[in-house]
Short mmCIF file of C-alpha atoms in Angstrom, two decimals:
data_model
loop_
_atom_site.label_atom_id
_atom_site.label_comp_id
_atom_site.label_asym_id
_atom_site.label_seq_id
_atom_site.Cartn_x
_atom_site.Cartn_y
_atom_site.Cartn_z
CA MET A 1 0.00 0.00 0.00
CA THR A 2 1.44 3.41 -0.97
CA ARG A 3 0.96 6.74 0.69
CA ARG A 4 -1.47 7.87 -2.01
CA TYR A 5 -4.21 7.47 0.63
CA TRP A 6 -2.80 10.50 2.39
CA ASN A 7 -2.59 12.60 -0.77
CA LEU A 8 -6.30 13.02 -1.39
CA LYS A 9 -7.30 16.59 -2.15
CA VAL A 10 -10.03 18.12 -0.07
CA LYS A 11 -13.18 18.67 -2.11
CA PHE A 12 -15.24 21.06 -0.06
CA THR A 13 -18.65 19.65 -0.50
CA SER A 14 -21.08 22.17 -1.89
CA HIS A 15 -22.98 19.13 -3.18
CA CYS A 16 -23.71 17.89 0.34
CA PRO A 17 -27.42 17.98 1.10
CA SER A 18 -28.59 20.26 3.89
CA LEU A 19 -29.34 17.86 6.74
CA SER A 20 -30.33 18.76 10.28
CA ASN A 21 -28.50 15.64 11.54
CA PRO A 22 -25.84 14.53 9.02
CA PRO A 23 -23.89 11.31 9.70
CA ALA A 24 -21.15 12.02 12.21
CA VAL A 25 -17.66 10.62 12.70
CA ILE A 26 -15.99 10.85 16.10
CA VAL A 27 -12.22 10.47 15.77
CA MET A 28 -10.17 9.34 18.76
CA VAL A 29 -6.67 10.80 19.14
CA GLY A 30 -3.89 9.98 21.57
CA LEU A 31 -0.97 7.78 22.54
CA PRO A 32 -1.57 4.16 23.57
CA ALA A 33 -2.85 3.56 27.13
CA ARG A 34 -4.54 6.96 27.34
CA GLY A 35 -8.07 5.62 27.63
CA LYS A 36 -9.19 6.16 24.02
CA THR A 37 -10.98 2.83 23.67
CA TYR A 38 -12.51 3.23 27.14
CA ILE A 39 -13.95 6.60 26.08
CA ALA A 40 -15.03 5.27 22.67
CA LYS A 41 -16.90 2.29 24.09
CA LYS A 42 -18.50 4.28 26.90
CA LEU A 43 -19.61 7.03 24.54
CA CYS A 44 -20.98 4.44 22.10
CA ARG A 45 -23.00 2.82 24.88
CA TYR A 46 -24.43 6.18 25.96
CA LEU A 47 -25.40 7.31 22.45
CA ASN A 48 -27.02 3.97 21.61
CA TRP A 49 -28.98 4.12 24.87
CA MET A 50 -30.20 7.57 23.87
CA GLY A 51 -31.43 6.15 20.55
CA ILE A 52 -28.56 7.41 18.38
CA SER A 53 -27.27 4.46 16.34
CA THR A 54 -23.53 4.36 17.07
CA LYS A 55 -20.73 1.89 16.37
CA VAL A 56 -17.02 1.78 17.22
CA PHE A 57 -14.52 0.87 14.49
CA ASN A 58 -11.31 -0.10 16.27
CA VAL A 59 -8.31 -0.16 13.93
CA GLY A 60 -6.39 -2.43 16.33
CA GLU A 61 -9.04 -5.11 15.77
CA TYR A 62 -8.57 -4.80 12.00
CA ARG A 63 -4.81 -5.18 12.49
CA ARG A 64 -5.27 -8.36 14.53
CA GLN A 65 -7.65 -9.77 11.93
CA THR A 66 -5.10 -9.03 9.19
CA VAL A 67 -1.81 -10.17 10.71
CA GLY A 68 -2.92 -11.89 13.91
CA PRO A 69 -2.24 -10.85 17.53
CA SER A 70 1.07 -10.83 19.39
CA ASN A 71 2.67 -8.04 17.32
CA LYS A 72 5.82 -6.92 19.13
CA HIS A 73 6.84 -3.30 19.51
CA ASP A 74 8.99 -3.36 16.33
CA PHE A 75 5.76 -3.61 14.32
CA PHE A 76 4.92 -0.05 15.42
CA ARG A 77 8.23 1.59 14.50
CA SER A 78 7.81 4.47 12.07
CA ASP A 79 10.70 3.14 9.97
CA ASN A 80 9.15 -0.32 9.58
CA GLN A 81 7.83 0.29 6.06
CA GLU A 82 6.15 -3.09 5.64
CA ALA A 83 4.27 -2.75 8.92
CA GLN A 84 3.40 0.85 8.12
CA GLY A 85 1.75 -0.29 4.91
CA ILE A 86 -0.26 -2.93 6.73
CA ARG A 87 -1.39 -0.46 9.38
CA LEU A 88 -2.48 2.08 6.74
CA GLN A 89 -4.38 -0.64 4.92
CA CYS A 90 -6.18 -1.57 8.15
CA ALA A 91 -7.06 2.09 8.81
CA LEU A 92 -8.49 2.42 5.31
CA LYS A 93 -10.52 -0.79 5.67
CA ALA A 94 -11.95 0.45 8.98
CA MET A 95 -12.82 3.77 7.38
CA GLU A 96 -14.49 2.09 4.40
CA ASP A 97 -16.54 -0.16 6.68
CA MET A 98 -17.59 2.85 8.72
CA GLU A 99 -18.60 4.67 5.54
CA GLN A 100 -20.82 1.79 4.44
CA TRP A 101 -22.38 1.59 7.89
CA LEU A 102 -23.13 5.32 7.97
CA LYS A 103 -24.68 5.12 4.49
CA GLY A 104 -27.05 2.50 5.91
CA ASP A 105 -28.77 2.85 9.26
CA GLY A 106 -25.81 4.22 11.21
CA GLU A 107 -25.82 7.74 12.62
CA VAL A 108 -22.47 8.03 14.43
CA GLY A 109 -19.24 6.14 13.71
CA VAL A 110 -16.38 6.22 16.22
CA PHE A 111 -12.97 5.81 14.52
CA ASP A 112 -10.86 4.37 17.35
CA ALA A 113 -7.13 4.55 16.64
CA THR A 114 -4.12 6.56 17.78
CA ASN A 115 -4.34 9.08 14.89
CA THR A 116 -1.32 10.81 16.43
CA THR A 117 -0.01 12.63 13.34
CA ARG A 118 -1.45 15.70 11.67
CA GLU A 119 -1.10 13.92 8.32
CA ARG A 120 -3.36 11.08 9.45
CA ARG A 121 -5.97 13.46 10.84
CA GLU A 122 -5.97 15.56 7.67
CA TRP A 123 -6.61 12.42 5.62
CA ILE A 124 -9.49 11.43 7.90
CA LEU A 125 -10.96 14.92 7.61
CA GLN A 126 -10.65 14.84 3.81
CA TYR A 127 -12.20 11.40 3.54
CA CYS A 128 -15.15 12.32 5.73
CA THR A 129 -15.72 15.80 4.31
CA GLU A 130 -15.96 14.46 0.77
CA ARG A 131 -18.67 12.08 1.96
CA CYS A 132 -20.60 14.76 3.85
CA PHE A 133 -19.76 13.31 7.28
CA LYS A 134 -19.45 15.75 10.17
CA VAL A 135 -16.16 15.21 12.05
CA PHE A 136 -15.42 15.68 15.75
CA PHE A 137 -12.04 14.87 17.35
CA ILE A 138 -11.58 13.61 20.92
CA GLU A 139 -7.96 13.72 22.12
CA SER A 140 -7.08 12.01 25.39
CA MET A 141 -3.79 13.11 26.93
CA CYS A 142 -2.17 11.88 30.12
CA SER A 143 1.22 12.65 31.64
CA GLU A 144 0.70 10.88 34.98
CA PRO A 145 2.89 7.73 35.05
CA ASP A 146 0.78 5.99 37.72
CA VAL A 147 -2.38 6.32 35.64
CA ILE A 148 -0.62 5.05 32.51
CA GLN A 149 0.88 2.06 34.36
CA CYS A 150 -2.51 1.23 35.87
CA ASN A 151 -4.14 1.35 32.44
CA ILE A 152 -1.48 -0.93 30.97
CA LYS A 153 -1.86 -3.52 33.74
CA GLU A 154 -5.67 -3.47 33.89
CA VAL A 155 -6.45 -3.29 30.18
CA LYS A 156 -3.56 -3.76 27.79
CA LEU A 157 -2.08 -6.90 29.33
CA SER A 158 -5.42 -8.67 28.91
CA SER A 159 -5.63 -7.82 25.20
CA PRO A 160 -5.00 -10.52 22.54
CA ASP A 161 -1.63 -8.87 21.78
CA TYR A 162 -0.19 -10.26 25.01
CA THR A 163 -2.04 -13.53 25.54
CA GLY A 164 0.25 -15.90 27.43
CA ALA A 165 3.06 -13.36 27.72
CA ASP A 166 5.05 -12.78 30.90
CA GLU A 167 3.68 -9.68 32.61
CA ASP A 168 7.02 -7.90 32.99
CA ASP A 169 7.99 -8.66 29.39
CA ALA A 170 4.60 -7.46 28.17
CA ILE A 171 4.88 -4.18 30.09
CA ARG A 172 8.37 -3.52 28.69
CA ASP A 173 7.18 -4.27 25.17
CA PHE A 174 4.17 -2.01 25.49
CA MET A 175 6.24 0.85 26.90
CA LEU A 176 8.49 0.57 23.85
CA ARG A 177 5.40 0.65 21.65
CA ILE A 178 4.39 3.92 23.32
CA GLN A 179 7.88 5.34 22.66
CA HIS A 180 7.55 4.60 18.95
CA TYR A 181 4.32 6.59 18.83
CA GLU A 182 5.79 9.43 20.91
CA GLU A 183 8.54 9.96 18.31
CA ASN A 184 5.98 11.21 15.80
CA TYR A 185 3.16 12.43 18.05
CA GLU A 186 1.66 15.76 17.01
CA PRO A 187 -1.06 16.75 19.47
CA ILE A 188 -4.01 18.78 18.26
CA ASP A 189 -2.88 22.40 18.45
CA GLU A 190 -5.16 25.16 19.69
CA GLU A 191 -3.94 27.58 16.99
CA ARG A 192 -2.97 25.40 14.03
CA ASP A 193 -6.10 23.28 14.35
CA LYS A 194 -8.57 25.97 15.34
CA HIS A 195 -10.68 25.11 12.27
CA LEU A 196 -11.41 21.66 13.74
CA SER A 197 -14.18 20.69 16.14
CA PHE A 198 -12.51 18.96 19.08
CA ILE A 199 -12.25 18.37 22.79
CA LYS A 200 -8.94 17.69 24.53
CA ILE A 201 -9.21 15.70 27.75
CA MET A 202 -6.13 16.08 29.94
CA ASN A 203 -5.02 13.87 32.84
CA VAL A 204 -8.25 11.93 33.33
CA ASN A 205 -10.75 14.79 33.18
CA SER A 206 -8.73 17.21 35.30
CA LYS A 207 -8.74 19.75 32.46
CA PHE A 208 -10.61 20.20 29.17
CA LEU A 209 -10.09 22.27 26.04
CA VAL A 210 -13.14 22.56 23.82
CA ASN A 211 -13.08 24.14 20.37
CA LYS A 212 -15.68 24.97 17.72
CA ILE A 213 -18.56 22.83 18.96
CA THR A 214 -21.43 22.83 16.50
CA GLY A 215 -24.79 21.13 16.77
CA HIS A 216 -26.71 19.21 19.38
CA LEU A 217 -24.74 15.94 19.05
CA GLN A 218 -21.33 17.50 19.68
CA SER A 219 -22.71 19.50 22.61
CA ARG A 220 -24.21 16.35 24.11
CA VAL A 221 -20.95 14.42 23.66
CA VAL A 222 -18.91 17.17 25.32
CA TYR A 223 -21.32 17.38 28.26
CA TYR A 224 -21.18 13.62 28.73
CA LEU A 225 -17.38 13.44 28.56
CA MET A 226 -17.06 16.21 31.13
CA ASN A 227 -19.18 14.24 33.61
CA ILE A 228 -17.64 10.76 33.52
CA HIS A 229 -14.84 9.64 35.84
CA ILE A 230 -12.78 6.49 36.47
CA MET A 231 -12.81 6.38 40.27
CA PRO A 232 -13.77 2.96 41.72
CA ARG A 233 -17.43 2.88 42.76
CA THR A 234 -20.50 0.72 43.12
CA ILE A 235 -24.02 1.54 42.01
CA TYR A 236 -26.81 -0.35 43.75
CA LEU A 237 -30.15 -0.66 41.99
CA THR A 238 -33.30 -2.03 43.57
CA ARG A 239 -37.00 -1.69 43.14
CA HIS A 240 -39.20 -0.54 45.97
CA GLY A 241 -40.53 -3.17 48.32
CA GLU A 242 -43.62 -5.05 47.25
CA SER A 243 -46.64 -2.71 47.20
CA GLU A 244 -50.26 -3.46 47.99
CA LEU A 245 -51.10 -2.75 44.34
CA ASN A 246 -48.43 -5.18 43.15
CA ILE A 247 -50.26 -7.98 44.95
CA ILE A 248 -53.54 -7.42 43.11
CA GLY A 249 -52.05 -6.87 39.65
CA ARG A 250 -52.87 -3.19 39.14
CA ILE A 251 -50.30 -1.23 37.18
CA GLY A 252 -49.17 2.13 38.44
CA GLY A 253 -50.60 3.91 41.42
CA ASN A 254 -49.06 5.52 44.43
CA GLY A 255 -49.78 2.76 46.88
CA ASN A 256 -48.19 1.90 50.19
CA LEU A 257 -45.91 -1.03 50.84
CA SER A 258 -47.40 -4.40 51.68
CA GLU A 259 -46.30 -6.16 54.85
CA GLY A 260 -43.72 -8.02 52.80
CA GLY A 261 -42.57 -4.72 51.28
CA LYS A 262 -42.05 -3.25 54.74
CA ARG A 263 -39.94 -6.26 55.74
CA TYR A 264 -37.87 -5.75 52.60
CA GLY A 265 -37.21 -2.13 53.60
CA GLU A 266 -35.84 -3.37 56.91
CA ALA A 267 -33.78 -6.12 55.24
CA LEU A 268 -32.41 -3.63 52.72
CA ALA A 269 -31.26 -1.29 55.47
CA GLU A 270 -29.55 -4.16 57.28
CA TYR A 271 -27.86 -5.34 54.06
CA LEU A 272 -26.46 -1.87 53.36
CA LYS A 273 -25.21 -1.55 56.92
CA GLU A 274 -23.30 -4.81 56.51
CA GLN A 275 -21.74 -3.51 53.28
CA ASN A 276 -20.12 -0.64 55.24
CA ILE A 277 -20.11 1.68 52.23
CA SER A 278 -18.24 4.98 52.42
CA ASP A 279 -19.39 8.20 50.75
CA PHE A 280 -22.82 6.70 50.22
CA LYS A 281 -26.18 8.24 49.33
CA VAL A 282 -29.68 7.03 48.46
CA TRP A 283 -31.92 8.22 45.64
CA THR A 284 -35.65 7.50 45.48
CA SER A 285 -38.54 8.57 43.29
CA ARG A 286 -41.28 10.87 44.57
CA LEU A 287 -43.73 7.99 44.98
CA LYS A 288 -44.60 6.58 48.40
CA ARG A 289 -43.44 3.03 47.85
CA THR A 290 -39.82 4.04 47.16
CA ILE A 291 -39.74 6.60 49.98
CA GLN A 292 -41.11 4.05 52.43
CA SER A 293 -38.55 1.49 51.24
CA ALA A 294 -35.72 3.89 52.13
CA ALA A 295 -37.09 4.92 55.53
CA LYS A 296 -34.81 2.65 57.61
CA ILE A 297 -31.58 3.38 55.72
CA ASP A 298 -28.97 5.45 57.56
CA ALA A 299 -27.72 7.62 54.71
CA PRO A 300 -28.53 10.93 52.98
CA ILE A 301 -31.68 10.50 50.86
CA GLU A 302 -32.59 12.50 47.75
CA GLN A 303 -35.95 12.34 45.98
CA TRP A 304 -35.97 12.54 42.17
CA LYS A 305 -39.16 13.12 40.20
CA ALA A 306 -37.24 11.83 37.17
CA LEU A 307 -37.15 8.41 38.89
CA ASP A 308 -40.97 8.13 39.00
CA GLU A 309 -42.34 5.11 37.16
CA ILE A 310 -43.40 5.25 33.51
CA ASP A 311 -46.74 7.06 33.20
CA ALA A 312 -49.46 4.65 32.07
CA GLY A 313 -51.83 7.49 31.17
CA VAL A 314 -55.46 6.36 30.81
CA CYS A 315 -54.43 2.81 31.78
CA ASP A 316 -53.06 3.82 35.16
CA SER A 317 -54.34 1.69 38.06
CA MET A 318 -55.94 -0.90 35.76
CA THR A 319 -55.27 -4.62 35.64
CA TYR A 320 -54.17 -6.08 32.33
CA GLU A 321 -57.59 -7.72 32.04
CA GLU A 322 -59.24 -4.32 32.30
CA ILE A 323 -56.91 -2.84 29.69
CA GLN A 324 -57.70 -5.71 27.32
CA GLU A 325 -61.44 -5.18 27.89
CA LYS A 326 -61.46 -1.38 27.49
CA PHE A 327 -58.50 -0.78 25.14
CA PRO A 328 -57.79 -4.04 23.27
CA GLU A 329 -56.15 -2.30 20.32
CA GLU A 330 -53.81 -0.31 22.59
CA PHE A 331 -52.92 -3.49 24.46
CA ALA A 332 -51.95 -5.21 21.20
CA LEU A 333 -49.99 -2.22 19.90
CA ARG A 334 -47.94 -2.13 23.10
CA ASP A 335 -47.10 -5.82 22.76
CA GLN A 336 -46.01 -5.24 19.16
CA ASP A 337 -43.44 -2.56 20.02
CA LYS A 338 -43.18 -2.07 23.76
CA PHE A 339 -40.19 0.29 23.62
CA HIS A 340 -41.76 2.88 21.30
CA TYR A 341 -45.42 2.44 22.30
CA ARG A 342 -46.79 5.41 24.24
CA TYR A 343 -49.78 5.01 26.56
CA PRO A 344 -52.64 7.41 25.65
CA MET A 345 -51.94 10.54 27.72
CA GLY A 346 -48.90 8.75 29.13
CA GLU A 347 -45.32 7.77 28.27
CA SER A 348 -43.32 5.21 26.30
CA TYR A 349 -40.07 3.54 27.32
CA GLU A 350 -38.42 5.79 24.75
CA ASP A 351 -39.82 8.82 26.63
CA LEU A 352 -38.62 7.33 29.89
CA VAL A 353 -35.05 6.97 28.60
CA ALA A 354 -35.04 10.66 27.66
CA ARG A 355 -36.42 11.57 31.10
CA LEU A 356 -33.67 9.54 32.79
CA GLU A 357 -30.74 11.11 30.92
CA PRO A 358 -30.08 13.64 33.75
CA VAL A 359 -30.10 10.74 36.22
CA ILE A 360 -27.46 8.90 34.17
CA MET A 361 -25.35 12.05 33.95
CA GLU A 362 -25.48 12.50 37.71
CA LEU A 363 -24.78 8.80 38.33
CA GLU A 364 -21.63 9.15 36.21
CA ARG A 365 -20.47 11.97 38.48
CA GLN A 366 -21.14 10.13 41.75
CA ARG A 367 -19.27 7.54 43.80
CA ASN A 368 -21.48 5.03 45.67
CA VAL A 369 -25.23 5.37 45.19
CA LEU A 370 -28.30 3.25 45.93
CA VAL A 371 -31.18 3.96 43.54
CA ILE A 372 -34.57 2.75 44.80
CA CYS A 373 -36.86 2.93 41.81
CA HIS A 374 -39.51 1.13 39.77
CA GLN A 375 -39.55 -1.71 37.26
CA GLY A 376 -39.65 0.44 34.11
CA VAL A 377 -37.05 2.86 35.46
CA MET A 378 -34.76 0.05 36.59
CA ARG A 379 -34.97 -1.57 33.16
CA CYS A 380 -33.82 1.68 31.55
CA LEU A 381 -30.92 2.15 33.97
CA LEU A 382 -29.80 -1.47 33.58
CA ALA A 383 -29.98 -1.18 29.80
CA TYR A 384 -27.51 1.72 29.96
CA PHE A 385 -24.97 -0.03 32.16
CA MET A 386 -25.36 -3.43 30.48
CA ASP A 387 -25.45 -2.05 26.90
CA LYS A 388 -28.81 -3.59 26.01
CA LYS A 389 -30.68 -2.86 22.79
CA ALA A 390 -33.99 -1.00 22.68
CA GLU A 391 -35.94 -4.15 21.84
CA GLU A 392 -34.44 -5.94 24.87
CA LEU A 393 -34.92 -3.12 27.36
CA PRO A 394 -38.69 -3.48 28.11
CA TYR A 395 -38.29 -7.18 28.91
CA LEU A 396 -35.30 -7.06 31.27
CA LYS A 397 -36.13 -8.94 34.47
CA CYS A 398 -35.99 -6.83 37.60
CA PRO A 399 -37.43 -8.92 40.44
CA LEU A 400 -38.74 -7.37 43.60
CA HIS A 401 -36.73 -7.64 46.82
CA THR A 402 -33.47 -7.98 44.91
CA VAL A 403 -30.40 -5.71 44.85
CA ILE A 404 -28.33 -5.46 41.68
CA LYS A 405 -24.74 -4.30 42.23
CA LEU A 406 -23.01 -2.61 39.31
CA LYS A 407 -19.24 -2.06 39.28
CA PRO A 408 -18.12 -0.08 36.21
CA ILE A 409 -14.84 -1.42 34.78
CA ALA A 410 -12.66 -0.50 31.82
CA TYR A 411 -14.80 -1.72 28.94
CA GLY A 412 -18.06 -2.61 30.63
CA CYS A 413 -19.72 -3.31 33.95
CA LEU A 414 -19.60 -6.15 36.46
CA VAL A 415 -23.11 -7.17 37.53
CA GLU A 416 -23.98 -9.04 40.73
CA THR A 417 -27.54 -9.95 41.71
CA VAL A 418 -28.29 -10.18 45.44
CA PRO A 419 -31.79 -11.47 46.29
CA LEU A 420 -32.77 -10.74 49.89
CA ASP A 421 -34.70 -13.44 51.71
CA ILE A 422 -38.13 -11.78 51.69
CA PRO A 423 -40.93 -13.48 49.68
CA ALA A 424 -42.54 -11.24 47.05
CA VAL A 425 -44.65 -11.24 43.93
CA ASP A 426 -43.13 -11.54 40.47
CA THR A 427 -44.08 -8.62 38.22
CA HIS A 428 -42.54 -9.83 34.97
CA ARG A 429 -44.91 -10.25 32.02
CA PRO A 430 -43.20 -11.87 29.00
CA LYS A 431 -44.12 -10.83 25.49
CA PRO A 432 -47.04 -12.97 24.27
CA GLU A 433 -46.74 -14.96 21.04
CA VAL A 434 -49.82 -13.35 19.47
CA THR A 435 -49.62 -9.55 19.17
CA GLU A 436 -51.91 -8.75 16.24
CA VAL A 437 -54.75 -6.27 16.69
CA GLY A 438 -58.01 -8.17 16.94
CA ARG A 439 -56.49 -11.17 18.74
CA GLU A 440 -58.53 -13.24 21.13
CA SER A 441 -58.54 -12.19 24.79
CA GLY A 442 -57.00 -15.52 25.74
CA ASP A 443 -54.01 -14.80 23.49
CA ALA A 444 -53.68 -11.25 24.78
CA LEU A 445 -53.71 -12.36 28.41
CA ALA A 446 -51.68 -15.55 27.95
CA THR A 447 -48.64 -14.24 29.80
CA VAL A 448 -50.47 -12.26 32.49
CA PRO A 449 -49.79 -13.99 35.82
CA PRO A 450 -52.52 -14.56 38.43
CA TYR A 451 -52.91 -12.29 41.45
CA LEU A 452 -55.14 -11.79 44.48
CA ASP A 453 -58.77 -10.76 43.85
CA GLU A 454 -59.34 -8.27 46.64
CA LYS A 455 -57.69 -4.94 47.28
CA PRO A 456 -56.06 -4.97 50.73
CA ILE A 457 -55.89 -1.17 51.05
CA SER A 458 -58.16 1.68 52.03
CA GLU A 459 -60.65 3.24 49.64
CA GLU A 460 -59.13 6.69 49.93
CA GLU A 461 -55.83 5.54 48.42
CA THR A 462 -54.70 7.78 45.56
CA VAL A 463 -53.02 6.58 42.37
CA SER A 464 -50.84 8.15 39.69
CA ALA A 465 -48.05 6.25 37.86
CA ASP A 466 -47.18 2.82 36.35
CA GLY A 467 -45.71 -0.60 36.86
CA ASP A 468 -46.32 -4.12 35.64
CA SER A 469 -48.69 -6.81 36.88
CA SER A 470 -47.73 -9.29 39.54
CA VAL A 471 -47.79 -12.97 40.34
CA PHE A 472 -47.54 -14.21 43.91
CA MET A 473 -44.46 -16.26 44.71
CA GLU A 474 -44.20 -18.72 47.57
CA THR A 475 -40.42 -18.48 47.58
CA PRO A 476 -38.05 -15.49 47.40
CA PRO A 477 -37.34 -14.26 43.85
CA GLY A 478 -34.12 -15.41 42.26
CA SER A 479 -31.74 -13.74 39.86
CA PRO A 480 -33.07 -12.25 36.61
CA GLU A 481 -33.20 -14.93 33.92
#
């Protein structure tokens, strides 16, 4: 492969159509072990959760597919002409694949590579500009040796490049690889590159430089990147204790806890005390069942209206049988596309995700937090941390009286499910096989679990939100299936 790929002339694209949201390319920049792939993957997960179709194209993966793993540091020398040709070929293949993806259903492509020379970045800009792609650069810089060493040990040594290698030998080899890149590294310059849209992240979010941000997407990306951190932490998610409305299969409402729900609140407080968590706070919704569930916990408590359950609109406080009887078409439409379906005068899961974006932003800023929420809300939060697709989100299992511990790590999240020994109902309703409008009631209600027939609460109880129907369980709930 020759260097003709870098000699493309910029064709400023007067022929580009005027689009409110043109395809976008986010270009990572920086030396190895500076957290580029961590940022790329985390940003991709966030944008996909927000409904923006995003995909990472990692040039290192293309290299390993082309020449295999276990490339020693000599492969990355600037004077290794054969290896240079291979690496350029891999970069071009990644760019071409990204182009094809963006011409299909993709909205944002993340080009994940070092891109440490001005020549490489100019080629990327030319390539994307000619194809009417909007380009945004993210440069991650770090001069703290401890952070770099930690990144190498936690992430790089587990990569396919060093499978089976001695740890000390692998660290020496990788440090030499970094030196080869440093010899030709040209950081984005505030003056020379002032025509570019970019953000420079310095020393793990201790300082930022933002330049020429245009449009909603770039603004959203910058805001997100300025809120994330890498400090060790644990996020605890749990639903409220079992409510009196859960027992009788009515969705929504603002009911009180059942006796079992009250016992769960006590067990939850005891569990958290045993965890001995430092710098800990509790978030609840504004609904009674979450507030009551947190009453025994010895920690600062904040109430978030954004954490209220999905609004079921005209179907609030009904059983599924009542919805099928009064609104059979709505019931079928929801089963056909549960994520996008919006209750009449209510919300959809898609609406709920948008409502929860500030919660996610604040969770990214925090250390240790317990979120006591509702089934729909918990599904949305889990989908973010577990990188679940929109079609999976409304069917994630979030059993009552169960704590889910989330520990963010380099390229994902460790998940631990902790059921507490308090019997409860199961509120999960699987998607039925028959979803067509006009279906028989038996088909519509096939997956609705049984529940108690009488309401064990006072007549003056008020109602106002949403949840899912319940089935009584004789034994404590287990882990989500």
